[in-house]
Short mmCIF file of C-alpha atoms in Angstrom, two decimals:
data_model
loop_
_atom_site.label_atom_id
_atom_site.label_comp_id
_atom_site.label_asym_id
_atom_site.label_seq_id
_atom_site.Cartn_x
_atom_site.Cartn_y
_atom_site.Cartn_z
CA GLN A 1 257.86 296.79 245.47
CA GLN A 2 256.80 293.45 246.85
CA GLN A 3 253.45 293.38 245.05
CA VAL A 4 252.39 291.18 242.21
CA LYS A 5 249.33 292.51 240.40
CA GLN A 6 247.08 289.98 238.70
CA SER A 7 244.23 290.48 236.26
CA PRO A 8 241.45 289.83 235.59
CA GLN A 9 239.78 288.97 238.92
CA SER A 10 237.39 286.64 237.15
CA LEU A 11 237.24 285.18 233.68
CA ILE A 12 234.63 283.19 231.78
CA VAL A 13 235.72 281.28 228.68
CA GLN A 14 233.87 278.90 226.41
CA LYS A 15 235.06 275.32 226.19
CA GLY A 16 237.80 275.04 223.62
CA GLY A 17 238.76 278.69 223.92
CA ILE A 18 242.00 280.28 225.16
CA SER A 19 242.16 281.55 228.73
CA ILE A 20 244.69 284.32 229.40
CA ILE A 21 245.65 285.62 232.82
CA ASN A 22 248.17 288.41 233.30
CA CYS A 23 250.54 289.41 236.08
CA ALA A 24 252.91 292.32 236.59
CA TYR A 25 255.62 292.86 239.17
CA GLU A 26 257.96 295.62 240.30
CA ASN A 27 260.75 293.93 242.22
CA THR A 28 263.63 293.21 239.84
CA ALA A 29 265.05 290.76 242.41
CA PHE A 30 262.26 288.31 241.59
CA ASP A 31 263.65 285.43 239.58
CA TYR A 32 261.14 282.62 239.92
CA PHE A 33 257.60 282.92 238.60
CA PRO A 34 255.21 280.03 239.28
CA TRP A 35 251.52 279.67 238.58
CA TYR A 36 249.32 277.81 241.04
CA GLN A 37 245.91 276.22 240.49
CA GLN A 38 243.52 275.99 243.41
CA PHE A 39 240.25 274.07 243.56
CA PRO A 40 237.70 274.86 246.29
CA GLY A 41 238.69 273.38 249.64
CA LYS A 42 242.14 272.43 248.44
CA GLY A 43 245.58 273.96 248.78
CA PRO A 44 247.22 275.55 245.74
CA ALA A 45 249.07 273.15 243.45
CA LEU A 46 251.98 274.16 241.26
CA LEU A 47 250.94 274.21 237.62
CA ILE A 48 253.94 275.57 235.75
CA ALA A 49 256.85 277.87 236.54
CA ILE A 50 259.41 279.93 234.67
CA ARG A 51 262.69 281.66 235.36
CA PRO A 52 263.70 284.87 233.55
CA ASP A 53 266.31 283.25 231.35
CA VAL A 54 263.58 282.12 228.93
CA SER A 55 260.67 284.02 227.41
CA GLU A 56 258.24 281.13 227.13
CA LYS A 57 257.59 277.76 228.70
CA LYS A 58 255.00 275.27 227.53
CA GLU A 59 253.66 272.21 229.30
CA GLY A 60 250.79 270.55 227.51
CA ARG A 61 247.95 273.05 227.17
CA PHE A 62 249.57 275.50 229.58
CA THR A 63 252.06 278.17 228.48
CA ILE A 64 253.80 280.91 230.44
CA SER A 65 254.92 283.95 228.46
CA PHE A 66 257.49 286.13 230.19
CA ASN A 67 258.50 289.69 229.29
CA LYS A 68 261.45 290.69 231.43
CA SER A 69 261.74 294.27 230.18
CA ALA A 70 258.05 294.93 230.85
CA LYS A 71 258.13 292.96 234.12
CA GLN A 72 255.06 291.03 233.06
CA PHE A 73 254.18 287.38 232.70
CA SER A 74 251.04 285.59 231.65
CA LEU A 75 249.41 282.18 231.67
CA HIS A 76 247.72 280.89 228.56
CA ILE A 77 245.45 277.85 228.71
CA MET A 78 244.78 276.47 225.25
CA ASP A 79 241.68 274.42 224.43
CA SER A 80 240.22 275.30 227.84
CA GLN A 81 238.13 272.55 229.46
CA PRO A 82 235.46 272.62 232.19
CA GLY A 83 237.91 270.77 234.45
CA ASP A 84 240.21 273.80 234.23
CA SER A 85 237.64 275.82 236.19
CA ALA A 86 239.53 276.89 239.32
CA THR A 87 241.27 279.87 240.88
CA TYR A 88 244.68 280.61 239.43
CA PHE A 89 247.39 282.49 241.28
CA CYS A 90 250.58 283.90 239.84
CA ALA A 91 253.48 284.33 242.21
CA ALA A 92 257.05 285.52 242.29
CA SER A 93 259.98 285.06 244.60
CA PRO A 94 263.51 286.33 244.91
CA SER A 95 266.53 284.12 245.15
CA GLY A 96 268.92 284.49 248.03
CA GLU A 97 269.50 283.49 251.58
CA GLN A 98 266.05 284.35 252.84
CA GLY A 99 264.38 281.56 250.92
CA ALA A 100 263.78 281.07 247.25
CA GLN A 101 260.23 280.07 248.03
CA LYS A 102 259.19 283.22 249.87
CA LEU A 103 256.44 283.60 247.35
CA VAL A 104 254.58 286.84 246.76
CA PHE A 105 251.18 285.98 245.32
CA GLY A 106 248.85 287.82 243.02
CA GLN A 107 245.24 288.31 244.09
CA GLY A 108 243.97 285.35 242.07
CA THR A 109 241.74 284.85 239.03
CA ARG A 110 238.59 282.78 239.24
CA LEU A 111 238.35 280.98 235.90
CA THR A 112 235.10 279.43 234.73
CA ILE A 113 234.99 277.34 231.56
CA ASN A 114 231.48 277.02 230.18
CA PRO A 115 230.66 273.71 228.49
CA GLY B 1 252.96 260.73 254.45
CA ALA B 2 251.87 261.23 250.88
CA GLY B 3 251.40 264.97 251.18
CA VAL B 4 251.39 267.93 253.54
CA SER B 5 248.79 267.36 256.23
CA GLN B 6 247.19 270.09 258.31
CA SER B 7 244.93 269.87 261.31
CA PRO B 8 242.32 270.73 262.16
CA SER B 9 240.60 271.29 258.81
CA ASN B 10 238.25 273.78 260.39
CA LYS B 11 238.43 275.69 263.66
CA VAL B 12 235.85 278.03 265.12
CA THR B 13 237.02 279.95 268.15
CA GLU B 14 235.80 282.80 270.29
CA LYS B 15 237.49 286.15 270.11
CA GLY B 16 240.26 286.38 272.68
CA LYS B 17 241.02 282.64 272.79
CA ASP B 18 244.34 281.11 271.73
CA VAL B 19 244.51 278.61 268.86
CA GLU B 20 247.14 276.16 267.64
CA LEU B 21 247.31 275.01 264.04
CA ARG B 22 249.37 272.00 263.10
CA CYS B 23 251.31 271.12 259.96
CA ASP B 24 252.87 267.76 259.13
CA PRO B 25 255.17 268.30 256.15
CA ILE B 26 256.23 265.73 253.61
CA SER B 27 258.85 263.49 255.18
CA GLY B 28 262.37 264.65 254.39
CA HIS B 29 261.38 268.18 253.42
CA THR B 30 263.71 270.59 255.19
CA ALA B 31 261.90 273.80 254.24
CA LEU B 32 258.46 274.65 255.66
CA TYR B 33 256.31 277.71 255.05
CA TRP B 34 253.14 279.17 256.55
CA TYR B 35 250.83 281.37 254.48
CA ARG B 36 247.52 283.04 255.23
CA GLN B 37 244.71 283.32 252.69
CA ARG B 38 241.93 285.75 253.43
CA LEU B 39 238.61 285.32 251.64
CA GLY B 40 238.98 286.26 247.96
CA GLN B 41 242.61 287.24 248.41
CA GLY B 42 245.98 285.89 247.43
CA LEU B 43 248.25 284.15 249.88
CA GLU B 44 250.31 286.18 252.35
CA PHE B 45 253.65 284.80 253.48
CA LEU B 46 253.93 284.44 257.26
CA ILE B 47 257.08 282.51 258.17
CA TYR B 48 259.71 280.21 256.68
CA PHE B 49 261.55 277.40 258.48
CA GLN B 50 264.78 275.80 257.33
CA GLY B 51 265.13 272.78 259.57
CA ASN B 52 263.99 273.87 263.01
CA SER B 53 265.09 277.48 262.72
CA ALA B 54 263.12 280.35 261.20
CA PRO B 55 265.41 282.64 259.22
CA ASP B 56 262.46 284.66 257.97
CA LYS B 57 259.58 285.64 260.24
CA SER B 58 258.92 288.87 258.43
CA GLY B 59 255.35 288.04 257.49
CA LEU B 60 254.00 287.45 261.00
CA PRO B 61 251.40 290.24 261.35
CA SER B 62 251.78 290.86 265.09
CA ASP B 63 253.38 289.50 268.26
CA ARG B 64 250.20 287.49 268.82
CA PHE B 65 251.45 285.14 266.11
CA SER B 66 254.24 282.66 266.71
CA ALA B 67 255.40 279.39 265.19
CA GLU B 68 257.78 276.63 266.01
CA ARG B 69 259.08 273.52 264.34
CA THR B 70 260.53 270.48 266.05
CA GLY B 71 262.43 267.44 264.85
CA GLU B 72 262.70 269.06 261.42
CA SER B 73 259.15 267.85 261.02
CA VAL B 74 255.93 269.05 262.60
CA SER B 75 255.25 272.76 262.86
CA THR B 76 252.72 274.58 265.01
CA LEU B 77 251.37 278.05 264.32
CA THR B 78 249.96 279.68 267.45
CA ILE B 79 247.69 282.70 267.47
CA GLN B 80 247.12 284.25 270.88
CA ARG B 81 244.12 286.38 271.84
CA THR B 82 242.47 285.81 268.47
CA GLN B 83 240.72 288.70 266.74
CA GLN B 84 238.05 288.62 264.06
CA GLU B 85 240.55 289.82 261.46
CA ASP B 86 242.51 286.61 262.06
CA SER B 87 239.73 284.69 260.30
CA ALA B 88 241.30 283.14 257.21
CA VAL B 89 242.60 279.90 255.75
CA TYR B 90 246.07 279.14 257.06
CA LEU B 91 248.15 277.14 254.59
CA CYS B 92 251.33 275.23 255.21
CA ALA B 93 253.76 274.20 252.48
CA SER B 94 256.97 272.22 252.46
CA SER B 95 259.78 271.64 250.00
CA VAL B 96 262.88 269.47 249.82
CA ASP B 97 264.94 272.60 250.25
CA ARG B 98 264.49 276.31 249.70
CA ASN B 99 265.19 276.06 245.98
CA THR B 100 262.64 273.45 245.00
CA GLU B 101 258.91 273.30 244.48
CA ALA B 102 256.76 273.85 247.54
CA PHE B 103 253.79 271.52 248.10
CA PHE B 104 250.79 272.93 249.95
CA GLY B 105 248.48 271.30 252.45
CA GLN B 106 244.72 271.73 252.26
CA GLY B 107 244.74 274.44 254.90
CA THR B 108 243.01 275.14 258.20
CA ARG B 109 239.96 277.39 257.95
CA LEU B 110 239.95 279.56 261.09
CA THR B 111 236.82 281.46 262.01
CA VAL B 112 236.91 283.84 264.97
CA VAL B 113 233.46 284.71 266.30
#
């Protein structure tokens, strides 16, 4: 119930294309869904996050789509650039006394944008 | 400081030795988290501090792992009698409080040989 399943494991996209990474969860207590971007040798950095009261959130070229009934959410990167090449992690956490940031992470997607 | 700082960046230790990993959170951040990242895997939650107390230690994998936080600042993660399966990157994160964005450090890469 605590798992977040992420796919694909790796993704290669041409420059200018759309990158799409998907995640699915089981725990209905999850109410915060962030995406993290990690470059080699660095810690993960928050990219964009969504709560279940909206179905979509857009920040620049990055969009989260959220489907509460299907318990799925996805990251779309429009006009993908070589600088977007990194590992992307979806995550989820429940609210409540034990810590809103007790994040459960997906397995990660290594994204490569070919020039 | 400007961000979450962890030391050392890399640590190689012999099996059976104890290690201490240090995290300096962003000043003023009351919440602090430790995660473990095994090669090619996602991050696993280890422990969460609110101030100096740890209301959630549920992710610590065994009694060889312990952590403390003092002065609502620095935290130390201690692994006793290290095993090869402890090899991983240990990441620390902090946030203003438990409901706001967590910022990660660069991690400590632990290799047990």
